[in-house]
mmCIF file of C-alpha atoms and ligand atoms in Angstrom:
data_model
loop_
_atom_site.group_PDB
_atom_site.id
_atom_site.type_symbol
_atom_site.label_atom_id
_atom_site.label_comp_id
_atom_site.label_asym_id
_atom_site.label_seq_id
_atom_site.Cartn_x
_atom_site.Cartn_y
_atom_site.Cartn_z
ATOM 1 C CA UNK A 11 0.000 0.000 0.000
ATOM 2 C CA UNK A 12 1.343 3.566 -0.702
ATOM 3 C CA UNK A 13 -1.200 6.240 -1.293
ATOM 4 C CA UNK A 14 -4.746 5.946 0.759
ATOM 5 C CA UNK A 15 -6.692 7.424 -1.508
ATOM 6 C CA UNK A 16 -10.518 5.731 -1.727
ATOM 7 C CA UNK A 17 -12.513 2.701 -0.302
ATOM 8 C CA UNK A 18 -12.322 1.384 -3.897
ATOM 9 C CA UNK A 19 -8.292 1.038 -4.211
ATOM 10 C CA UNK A 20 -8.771 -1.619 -1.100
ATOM 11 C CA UNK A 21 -9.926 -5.133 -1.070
ATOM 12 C CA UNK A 22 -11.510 -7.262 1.850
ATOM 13 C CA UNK A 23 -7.861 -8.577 2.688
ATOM 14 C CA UNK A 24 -6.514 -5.188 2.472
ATOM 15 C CA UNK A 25 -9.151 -3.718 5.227
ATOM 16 C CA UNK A 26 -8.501 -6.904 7.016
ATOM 17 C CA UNK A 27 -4.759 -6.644 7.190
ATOM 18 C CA UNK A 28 -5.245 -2.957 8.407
ATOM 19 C CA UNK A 29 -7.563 -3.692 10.902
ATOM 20 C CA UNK A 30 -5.615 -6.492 12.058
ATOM 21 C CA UNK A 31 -2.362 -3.729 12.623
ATOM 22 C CA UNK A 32 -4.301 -1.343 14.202
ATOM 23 C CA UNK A 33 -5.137 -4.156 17.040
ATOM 24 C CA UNK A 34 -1.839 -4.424 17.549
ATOM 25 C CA UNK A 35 -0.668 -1.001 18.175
ATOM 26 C CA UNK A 36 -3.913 -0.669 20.364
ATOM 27 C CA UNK A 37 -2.762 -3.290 22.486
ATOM 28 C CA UNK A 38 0.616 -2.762 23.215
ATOM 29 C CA UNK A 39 2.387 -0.745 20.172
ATOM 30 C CA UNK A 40 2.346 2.823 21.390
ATOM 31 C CA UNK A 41 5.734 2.001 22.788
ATOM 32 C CA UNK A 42 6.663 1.285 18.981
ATOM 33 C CA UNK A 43 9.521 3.977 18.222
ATOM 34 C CA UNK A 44 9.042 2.878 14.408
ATOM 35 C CA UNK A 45 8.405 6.018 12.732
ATOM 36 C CA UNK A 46 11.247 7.488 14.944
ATOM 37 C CA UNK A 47 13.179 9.425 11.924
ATOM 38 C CA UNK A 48 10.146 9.882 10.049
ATOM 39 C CA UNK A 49 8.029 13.643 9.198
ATOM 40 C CA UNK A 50 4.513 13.739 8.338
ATOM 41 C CA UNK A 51 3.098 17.135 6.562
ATOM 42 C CA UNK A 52 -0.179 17.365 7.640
ATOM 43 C CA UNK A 53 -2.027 19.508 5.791
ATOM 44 C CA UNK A 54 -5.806 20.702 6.465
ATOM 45 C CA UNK A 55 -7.481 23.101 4.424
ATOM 46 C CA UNK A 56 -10.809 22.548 5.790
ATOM 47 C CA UNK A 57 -11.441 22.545 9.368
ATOM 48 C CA UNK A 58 -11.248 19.358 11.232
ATOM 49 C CA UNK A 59 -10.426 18.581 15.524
ATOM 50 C CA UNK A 60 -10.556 14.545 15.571
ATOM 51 C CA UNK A 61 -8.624 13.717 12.262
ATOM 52 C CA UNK A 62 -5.944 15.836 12.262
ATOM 53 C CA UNK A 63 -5.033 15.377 15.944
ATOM 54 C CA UNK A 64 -5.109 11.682 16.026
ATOM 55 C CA UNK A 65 -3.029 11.664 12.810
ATOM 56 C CA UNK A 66 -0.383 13.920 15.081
ATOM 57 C CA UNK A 67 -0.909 11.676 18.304
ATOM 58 C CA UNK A 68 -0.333 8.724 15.872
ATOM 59 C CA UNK A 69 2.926 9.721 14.742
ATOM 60 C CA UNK A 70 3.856 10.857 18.160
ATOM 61 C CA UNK A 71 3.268 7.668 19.057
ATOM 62 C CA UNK A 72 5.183 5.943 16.945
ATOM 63 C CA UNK A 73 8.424 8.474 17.641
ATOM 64 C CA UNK A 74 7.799 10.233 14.525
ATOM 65 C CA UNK A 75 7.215 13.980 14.142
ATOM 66 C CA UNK A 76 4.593 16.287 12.185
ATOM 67 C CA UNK A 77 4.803 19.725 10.723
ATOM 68 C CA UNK A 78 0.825 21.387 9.752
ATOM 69 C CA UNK A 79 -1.271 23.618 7.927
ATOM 70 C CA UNK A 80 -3.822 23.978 9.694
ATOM 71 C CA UNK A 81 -6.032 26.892 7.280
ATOM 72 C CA UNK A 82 -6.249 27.992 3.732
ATOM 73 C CA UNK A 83 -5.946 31.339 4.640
ATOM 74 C CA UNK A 84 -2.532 30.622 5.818
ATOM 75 C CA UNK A 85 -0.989 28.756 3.400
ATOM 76 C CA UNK A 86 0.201 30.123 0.500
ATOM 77 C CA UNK A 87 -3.372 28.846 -1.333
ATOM 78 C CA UNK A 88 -4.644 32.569 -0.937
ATOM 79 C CA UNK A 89 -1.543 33.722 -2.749
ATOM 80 C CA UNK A 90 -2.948 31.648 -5.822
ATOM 81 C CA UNK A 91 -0.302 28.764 -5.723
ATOM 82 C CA UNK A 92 -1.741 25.358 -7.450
ATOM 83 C CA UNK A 93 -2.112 22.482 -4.780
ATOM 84 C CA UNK A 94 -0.063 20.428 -7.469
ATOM 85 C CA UNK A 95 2.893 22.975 -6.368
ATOM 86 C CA UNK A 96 2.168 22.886 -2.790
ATOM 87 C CA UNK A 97 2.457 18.826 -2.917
ATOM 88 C CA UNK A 98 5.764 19.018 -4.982
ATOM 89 C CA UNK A 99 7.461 21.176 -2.579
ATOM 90 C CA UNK A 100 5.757 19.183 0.697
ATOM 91 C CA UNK A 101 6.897 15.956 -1.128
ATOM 92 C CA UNK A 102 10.610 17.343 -0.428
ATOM 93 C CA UNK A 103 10.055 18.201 3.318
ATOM 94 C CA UNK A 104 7.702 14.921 4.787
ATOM 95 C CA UNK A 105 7.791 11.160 4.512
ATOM 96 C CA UNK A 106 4.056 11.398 3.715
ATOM 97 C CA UNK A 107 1.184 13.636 3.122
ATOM 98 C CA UNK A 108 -2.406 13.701 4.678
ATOM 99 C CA UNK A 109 -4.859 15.459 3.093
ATOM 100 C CA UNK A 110 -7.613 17.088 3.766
ATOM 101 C CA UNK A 111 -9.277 19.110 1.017
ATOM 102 C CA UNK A 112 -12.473 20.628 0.288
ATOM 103 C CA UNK A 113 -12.538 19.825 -3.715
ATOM 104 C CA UNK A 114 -13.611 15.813 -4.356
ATOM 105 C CA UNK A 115 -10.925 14.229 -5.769
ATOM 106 C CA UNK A 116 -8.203 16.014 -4.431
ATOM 107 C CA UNK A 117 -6.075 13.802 -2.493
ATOM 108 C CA UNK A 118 -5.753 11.710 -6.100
ATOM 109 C CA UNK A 119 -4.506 14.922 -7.661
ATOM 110 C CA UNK A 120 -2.164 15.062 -4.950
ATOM 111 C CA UNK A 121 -1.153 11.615 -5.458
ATOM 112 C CA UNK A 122 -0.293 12.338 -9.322
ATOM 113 C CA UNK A 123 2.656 14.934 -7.984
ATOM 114 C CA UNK A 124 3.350 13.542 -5.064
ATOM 115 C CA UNK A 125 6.939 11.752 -4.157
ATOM 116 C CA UNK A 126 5.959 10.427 -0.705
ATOM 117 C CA UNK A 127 2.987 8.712 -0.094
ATOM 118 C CA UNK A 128 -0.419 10.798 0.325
ATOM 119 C CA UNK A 129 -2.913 9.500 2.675
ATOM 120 C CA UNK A 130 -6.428 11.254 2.464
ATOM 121 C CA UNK A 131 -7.924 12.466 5.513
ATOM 122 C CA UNK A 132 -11.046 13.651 3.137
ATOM 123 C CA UNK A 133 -11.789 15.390 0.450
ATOM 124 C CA UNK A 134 -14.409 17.487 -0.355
ATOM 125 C CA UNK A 135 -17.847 15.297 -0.399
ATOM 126 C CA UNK A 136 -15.439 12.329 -2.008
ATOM 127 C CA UNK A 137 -13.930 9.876 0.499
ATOM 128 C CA UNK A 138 -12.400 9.898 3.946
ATOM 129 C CA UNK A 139 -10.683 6.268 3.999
ATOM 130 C CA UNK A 140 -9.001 6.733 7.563
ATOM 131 C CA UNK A 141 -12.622 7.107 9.074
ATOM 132 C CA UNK A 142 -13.836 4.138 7.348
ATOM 133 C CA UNK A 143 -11.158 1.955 8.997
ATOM 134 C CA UNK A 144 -11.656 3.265 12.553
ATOM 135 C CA UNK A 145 -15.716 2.874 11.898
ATOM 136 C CA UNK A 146 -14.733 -0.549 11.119
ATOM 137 C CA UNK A 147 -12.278 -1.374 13.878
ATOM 138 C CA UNK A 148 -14.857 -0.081 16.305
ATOM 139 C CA UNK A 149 -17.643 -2.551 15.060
ATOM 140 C CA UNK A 150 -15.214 -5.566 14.933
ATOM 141 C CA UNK A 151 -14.029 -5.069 18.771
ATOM 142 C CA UNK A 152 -18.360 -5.660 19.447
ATOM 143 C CA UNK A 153 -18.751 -8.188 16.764
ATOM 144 C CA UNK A 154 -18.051 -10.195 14.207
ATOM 145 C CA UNK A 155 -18.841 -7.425 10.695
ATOM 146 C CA UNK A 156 -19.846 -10.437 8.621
ATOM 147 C CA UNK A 157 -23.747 -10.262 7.796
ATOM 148 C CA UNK A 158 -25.143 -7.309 10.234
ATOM 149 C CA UNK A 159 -27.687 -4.781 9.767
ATOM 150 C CA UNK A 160 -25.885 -1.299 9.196
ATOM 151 C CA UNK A 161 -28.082 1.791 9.148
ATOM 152 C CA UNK A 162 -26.998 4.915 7.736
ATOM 153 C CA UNK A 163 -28.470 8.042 8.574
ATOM 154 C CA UNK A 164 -28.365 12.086 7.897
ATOM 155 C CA UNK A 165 -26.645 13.142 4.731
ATOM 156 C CA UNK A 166 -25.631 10.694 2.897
ATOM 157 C CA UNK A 167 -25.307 12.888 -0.191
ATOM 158 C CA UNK A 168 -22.737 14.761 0.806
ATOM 159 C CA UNK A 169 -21.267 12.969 3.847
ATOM 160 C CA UNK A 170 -17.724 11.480 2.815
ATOM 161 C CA UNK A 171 -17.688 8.751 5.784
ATOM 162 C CA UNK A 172 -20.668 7.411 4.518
ATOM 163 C CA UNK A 173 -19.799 7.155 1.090
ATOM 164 C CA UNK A 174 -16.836 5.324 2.008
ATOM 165 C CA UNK A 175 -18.166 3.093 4.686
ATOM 166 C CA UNK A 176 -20.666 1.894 2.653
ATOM 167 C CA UNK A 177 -18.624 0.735 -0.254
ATOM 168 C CA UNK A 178 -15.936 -0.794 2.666
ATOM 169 C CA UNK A 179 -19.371 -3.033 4.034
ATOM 170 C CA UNK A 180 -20.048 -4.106 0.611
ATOM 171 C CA UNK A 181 -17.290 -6.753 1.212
ATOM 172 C CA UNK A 182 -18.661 -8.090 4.525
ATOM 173 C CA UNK A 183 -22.001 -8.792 3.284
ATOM 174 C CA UNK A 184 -24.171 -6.038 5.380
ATOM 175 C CA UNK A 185 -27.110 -5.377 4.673
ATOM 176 C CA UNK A 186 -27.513 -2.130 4.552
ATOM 177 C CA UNK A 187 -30.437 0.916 5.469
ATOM 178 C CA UNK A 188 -30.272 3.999 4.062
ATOM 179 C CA UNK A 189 -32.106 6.775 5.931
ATOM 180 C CA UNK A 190 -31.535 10.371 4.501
ATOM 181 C CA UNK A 191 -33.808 13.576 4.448
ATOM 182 C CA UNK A 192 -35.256 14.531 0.952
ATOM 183 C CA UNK A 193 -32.488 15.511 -1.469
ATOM 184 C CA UNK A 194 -29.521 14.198 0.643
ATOM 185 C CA UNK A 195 -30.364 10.861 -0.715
ATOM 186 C CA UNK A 196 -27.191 8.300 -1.139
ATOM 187 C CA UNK A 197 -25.426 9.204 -5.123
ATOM 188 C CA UNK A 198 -27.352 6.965 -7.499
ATOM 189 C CA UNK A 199 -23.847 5.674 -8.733
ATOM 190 C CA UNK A 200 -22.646 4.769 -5.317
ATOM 191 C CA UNK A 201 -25.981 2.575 -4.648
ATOM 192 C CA UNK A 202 -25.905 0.937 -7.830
ATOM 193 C CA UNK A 203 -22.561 -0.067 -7.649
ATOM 194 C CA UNK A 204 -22.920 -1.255 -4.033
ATOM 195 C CA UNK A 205 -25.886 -3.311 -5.667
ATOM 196 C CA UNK A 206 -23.798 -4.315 -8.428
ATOM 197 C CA UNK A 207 -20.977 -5.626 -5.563
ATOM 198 C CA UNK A 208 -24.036 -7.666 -4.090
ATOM 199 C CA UNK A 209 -25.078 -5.646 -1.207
ATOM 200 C CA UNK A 210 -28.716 -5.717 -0.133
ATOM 201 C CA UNK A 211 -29.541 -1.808 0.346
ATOM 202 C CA UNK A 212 -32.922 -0.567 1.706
ATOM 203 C CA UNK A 213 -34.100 2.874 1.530
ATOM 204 C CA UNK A 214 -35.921 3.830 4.748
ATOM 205 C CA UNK A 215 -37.741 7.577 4.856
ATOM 206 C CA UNK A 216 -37.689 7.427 9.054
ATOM 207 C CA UNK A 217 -35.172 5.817 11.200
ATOM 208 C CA UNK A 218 -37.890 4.499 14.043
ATOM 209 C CA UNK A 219 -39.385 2.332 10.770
ATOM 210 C CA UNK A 220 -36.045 0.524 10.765
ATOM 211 C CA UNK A 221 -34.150 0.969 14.315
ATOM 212 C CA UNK A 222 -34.887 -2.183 16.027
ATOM 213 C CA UNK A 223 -33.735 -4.354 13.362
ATOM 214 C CA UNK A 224 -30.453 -2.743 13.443
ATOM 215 C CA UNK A 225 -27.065 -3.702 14.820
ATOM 216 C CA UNK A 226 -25.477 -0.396 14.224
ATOM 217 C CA UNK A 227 -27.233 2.753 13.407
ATOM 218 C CA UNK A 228 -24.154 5.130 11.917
ATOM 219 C CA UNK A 229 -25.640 8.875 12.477
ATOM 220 C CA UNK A 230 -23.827 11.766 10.461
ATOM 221 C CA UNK A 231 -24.179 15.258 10.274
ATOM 222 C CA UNK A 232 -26.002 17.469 7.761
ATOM 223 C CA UNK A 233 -22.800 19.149 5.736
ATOM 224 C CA UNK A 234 -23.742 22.289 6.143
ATOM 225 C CA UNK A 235 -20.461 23.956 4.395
ATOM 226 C CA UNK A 236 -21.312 21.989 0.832
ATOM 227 C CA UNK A 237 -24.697 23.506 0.524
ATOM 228 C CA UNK A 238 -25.231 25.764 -2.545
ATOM 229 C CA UNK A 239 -27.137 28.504 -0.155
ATOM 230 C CA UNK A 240 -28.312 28.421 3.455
ATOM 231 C CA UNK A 241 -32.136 27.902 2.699
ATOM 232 C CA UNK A 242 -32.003 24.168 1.215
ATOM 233 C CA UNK A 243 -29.569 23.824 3.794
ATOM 234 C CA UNK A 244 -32.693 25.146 6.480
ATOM 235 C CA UNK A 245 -35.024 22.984 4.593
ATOM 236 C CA UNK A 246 -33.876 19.589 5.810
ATOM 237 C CA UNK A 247 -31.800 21.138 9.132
ATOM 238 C CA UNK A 248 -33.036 19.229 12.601
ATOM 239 C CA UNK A 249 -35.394 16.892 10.386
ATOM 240 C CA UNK A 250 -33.545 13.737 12.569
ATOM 241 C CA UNK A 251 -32.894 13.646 16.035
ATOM 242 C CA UNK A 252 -32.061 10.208 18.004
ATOM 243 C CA UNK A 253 -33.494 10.377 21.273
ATOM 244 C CA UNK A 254 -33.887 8.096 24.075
ATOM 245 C CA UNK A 255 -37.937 7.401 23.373
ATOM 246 C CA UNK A 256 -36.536 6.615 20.234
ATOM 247 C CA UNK A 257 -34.491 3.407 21.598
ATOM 248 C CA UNK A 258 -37.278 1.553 23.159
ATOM 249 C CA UNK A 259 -37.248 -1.801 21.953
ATOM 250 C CA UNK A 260 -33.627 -1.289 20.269
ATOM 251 C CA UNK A 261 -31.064 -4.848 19.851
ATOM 252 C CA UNK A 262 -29.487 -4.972 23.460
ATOM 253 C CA UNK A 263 -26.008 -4.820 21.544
ATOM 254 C CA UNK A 264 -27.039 -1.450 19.052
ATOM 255 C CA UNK A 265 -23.643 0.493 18.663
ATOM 256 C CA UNK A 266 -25.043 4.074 17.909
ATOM 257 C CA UNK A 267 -21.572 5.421 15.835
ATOM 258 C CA UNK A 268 -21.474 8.766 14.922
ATOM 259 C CA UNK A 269 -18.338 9.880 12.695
ATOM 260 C CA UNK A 270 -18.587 13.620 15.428
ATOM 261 C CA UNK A 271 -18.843 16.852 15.043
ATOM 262 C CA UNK A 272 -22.532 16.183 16.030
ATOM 263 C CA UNK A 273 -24.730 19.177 15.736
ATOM 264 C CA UNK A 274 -27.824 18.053 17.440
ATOM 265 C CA UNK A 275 -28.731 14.650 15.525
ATOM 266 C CA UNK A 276 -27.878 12.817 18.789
ATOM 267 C CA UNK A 277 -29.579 13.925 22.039
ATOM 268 C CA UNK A 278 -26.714 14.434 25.342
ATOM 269 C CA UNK A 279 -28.892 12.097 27.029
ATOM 270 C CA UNK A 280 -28.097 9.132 24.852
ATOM 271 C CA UNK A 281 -24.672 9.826 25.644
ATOM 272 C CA UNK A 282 -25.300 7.790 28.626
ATOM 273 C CA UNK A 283 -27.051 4.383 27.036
ATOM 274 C CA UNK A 284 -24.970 2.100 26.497
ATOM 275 C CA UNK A 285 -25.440 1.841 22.651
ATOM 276 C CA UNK A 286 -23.873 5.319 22.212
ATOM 277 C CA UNK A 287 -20.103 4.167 21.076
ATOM 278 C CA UNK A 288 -19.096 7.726 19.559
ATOM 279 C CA UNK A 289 -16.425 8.427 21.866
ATOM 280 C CA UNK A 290 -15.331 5.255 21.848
ATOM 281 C CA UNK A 291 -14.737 5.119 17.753
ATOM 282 C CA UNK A 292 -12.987 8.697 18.266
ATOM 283 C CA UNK A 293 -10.849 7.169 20.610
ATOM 284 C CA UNK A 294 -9.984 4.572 18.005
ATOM 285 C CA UNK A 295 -8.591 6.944 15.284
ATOM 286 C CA UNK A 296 -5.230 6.761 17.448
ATOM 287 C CA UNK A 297 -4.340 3.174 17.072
ATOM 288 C CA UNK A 298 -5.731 2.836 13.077
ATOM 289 C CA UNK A 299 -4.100 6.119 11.943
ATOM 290 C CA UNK A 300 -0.557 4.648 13.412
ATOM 291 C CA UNK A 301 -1.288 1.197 11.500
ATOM 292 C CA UNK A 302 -2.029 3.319 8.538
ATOM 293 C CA UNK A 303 1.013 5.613 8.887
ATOM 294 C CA UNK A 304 2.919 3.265 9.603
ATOM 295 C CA UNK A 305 1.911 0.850 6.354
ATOM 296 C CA UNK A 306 3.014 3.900 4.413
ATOM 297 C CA UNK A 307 6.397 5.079 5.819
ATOM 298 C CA UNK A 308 7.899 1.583 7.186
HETATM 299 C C1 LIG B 2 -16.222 14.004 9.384
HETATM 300 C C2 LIG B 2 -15.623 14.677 8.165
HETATM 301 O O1 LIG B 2 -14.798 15.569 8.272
HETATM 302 O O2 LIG B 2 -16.000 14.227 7.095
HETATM 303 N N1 LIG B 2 -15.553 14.272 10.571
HETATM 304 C C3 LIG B 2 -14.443 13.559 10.890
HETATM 305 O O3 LIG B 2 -13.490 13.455 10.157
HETATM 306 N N2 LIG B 2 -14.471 12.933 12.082
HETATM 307 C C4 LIG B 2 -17.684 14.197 9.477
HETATM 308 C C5 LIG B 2 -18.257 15.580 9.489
HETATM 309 O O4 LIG B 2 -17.550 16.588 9.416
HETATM 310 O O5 LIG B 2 -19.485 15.655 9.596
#
């Protein structure tokens, strides 16, 4: 594996084989000094708190360093310069290149003028890879991904870490629920070709029709910041909410992810169920983002 890209460029094994890594350094491997004389350029041109921090506590904890851009506005983007010229000069400074970019597609640009390996830590309403693998990891330490029910809920147009969690599912036979406000529907091309892969999807228009058959309702935000102008965007705003009346009745073993920021889809008061798992899976970014850094730089 070099650059980490999209959901597509990985097969079952390869998810596996991550997944597998990112046990170990969970249990044990943050005393790994592996990335010791290793640089990461981390380089965020659209807010983010969870993913760019865990990528910097991953290479911490593997003895390696980081250097950031944290903002557009202070990189030299505002002076005009071409991200293809930005990666050619980062390519001479790091050991590899996360990404995180507001234009789909992107990180793959990058990848095309890139030396070192880019990993992408999302871009635009495209992908976000590195959340897909901790979504994963954090079902797999509950159970066995093989066969569950997987709902998917908020917008699922726009929302990168559903995109690419759904097409990583397609390879453990989930069946999967789709549950999106009007217009934020999944892309046509990315259910057909989860259909095409083999993968039973069902469209739901309210998450209470389908909540009690699930083993793990994934909630995501509505992306406010791809919106074309703020009155579709206050058209389908606060149309979910999961609250506790909502869980009567829910499996005993419901994991109730959530990729975070949340802005109000999950009520505080769920936070104390034992279904809600969304700190949990942000604590998991740590030990996935070292197996992933580490894949790319060893
Ligand atoms: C997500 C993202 O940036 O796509 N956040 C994250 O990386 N944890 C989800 C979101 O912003 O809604």
């Amino acid at each position: 594996m070099y650059h980490i890209i999209s959901i597509h460029d990985f097969e079952r094994s390869d998810l596996d084989y991550l997944l597998d890594r990112a046990k170990e350094f969970d249990t044990g491997g943050y005393r790994s000094r592996a990335l010791e004389d290793k640089l990461a350029a981390l380089l965020f041109f659209e807010p983010s708190t969870r993913t760019r921090m865990s990528f910097a506590t991953a290479m911490a904890r593997l003895g390696g360093r980081w250097i950031s851009v944290d903002s557009v506005e202070a990189s030299s983007i505002v002076k005009g310069e071409t991200l293809a010229d930005t990666i050619r000069v980062m390519s001479n400074y790091a050991d590899a290149i996360v990404l995180r970019h507001p234009k789909e597609g992107a990180a793959r640009l990058a990848s095309e003028f890139a030396t070192v390996p880019v990993i992408n830590a999302g871009d635009g309403a495209g992908q976000h890879p590195s959340q897909t693998l901790l979504d994963l990891y954090t079902i797999r330490q509950s159970m066995p991904i093989d066969g569950i029910d997987v709902g998917l809920l908020g917008d699922l147009r726009y929302g990168r870490t559903a995109h690419s969690l759904a097409l990583a599912l397609a390879h453990y036979g989930v069946t999967l629920h789709t549950i999106a406000p009007g217009g934020l529907e999944m892309p046509a091309s990315i259910t057909l070709e989860l259909r095409e892969h083999g993968m039973e999807v069902v469209e739901h228009a309210d998450v209470g029709e389908v909540i009690r058959d699930l083993d793990v309702l994934y909630v995501t935000r509505i992306q406010r910041e791809r919106f074309p102008d703020s009155a579709s965007y206050y058209n389908v705003a606060s149309s979910y909410r999961i609250t506790l009346d909502l869980l009567n009745g829910v499996r005993d073993d419901l994991m109730i992810l959530h990729p975070l920021p949340r802005a109000g889809e999950i009520d505080s008061a769920v936070d104390r169920t034992p279904y809600a798992r969304y700190f949990e899976q942000a604590k998991n970014g740590v030990p996935v983002r070292m197996a992933l850094l580490h894949e790319v730089m060893k």
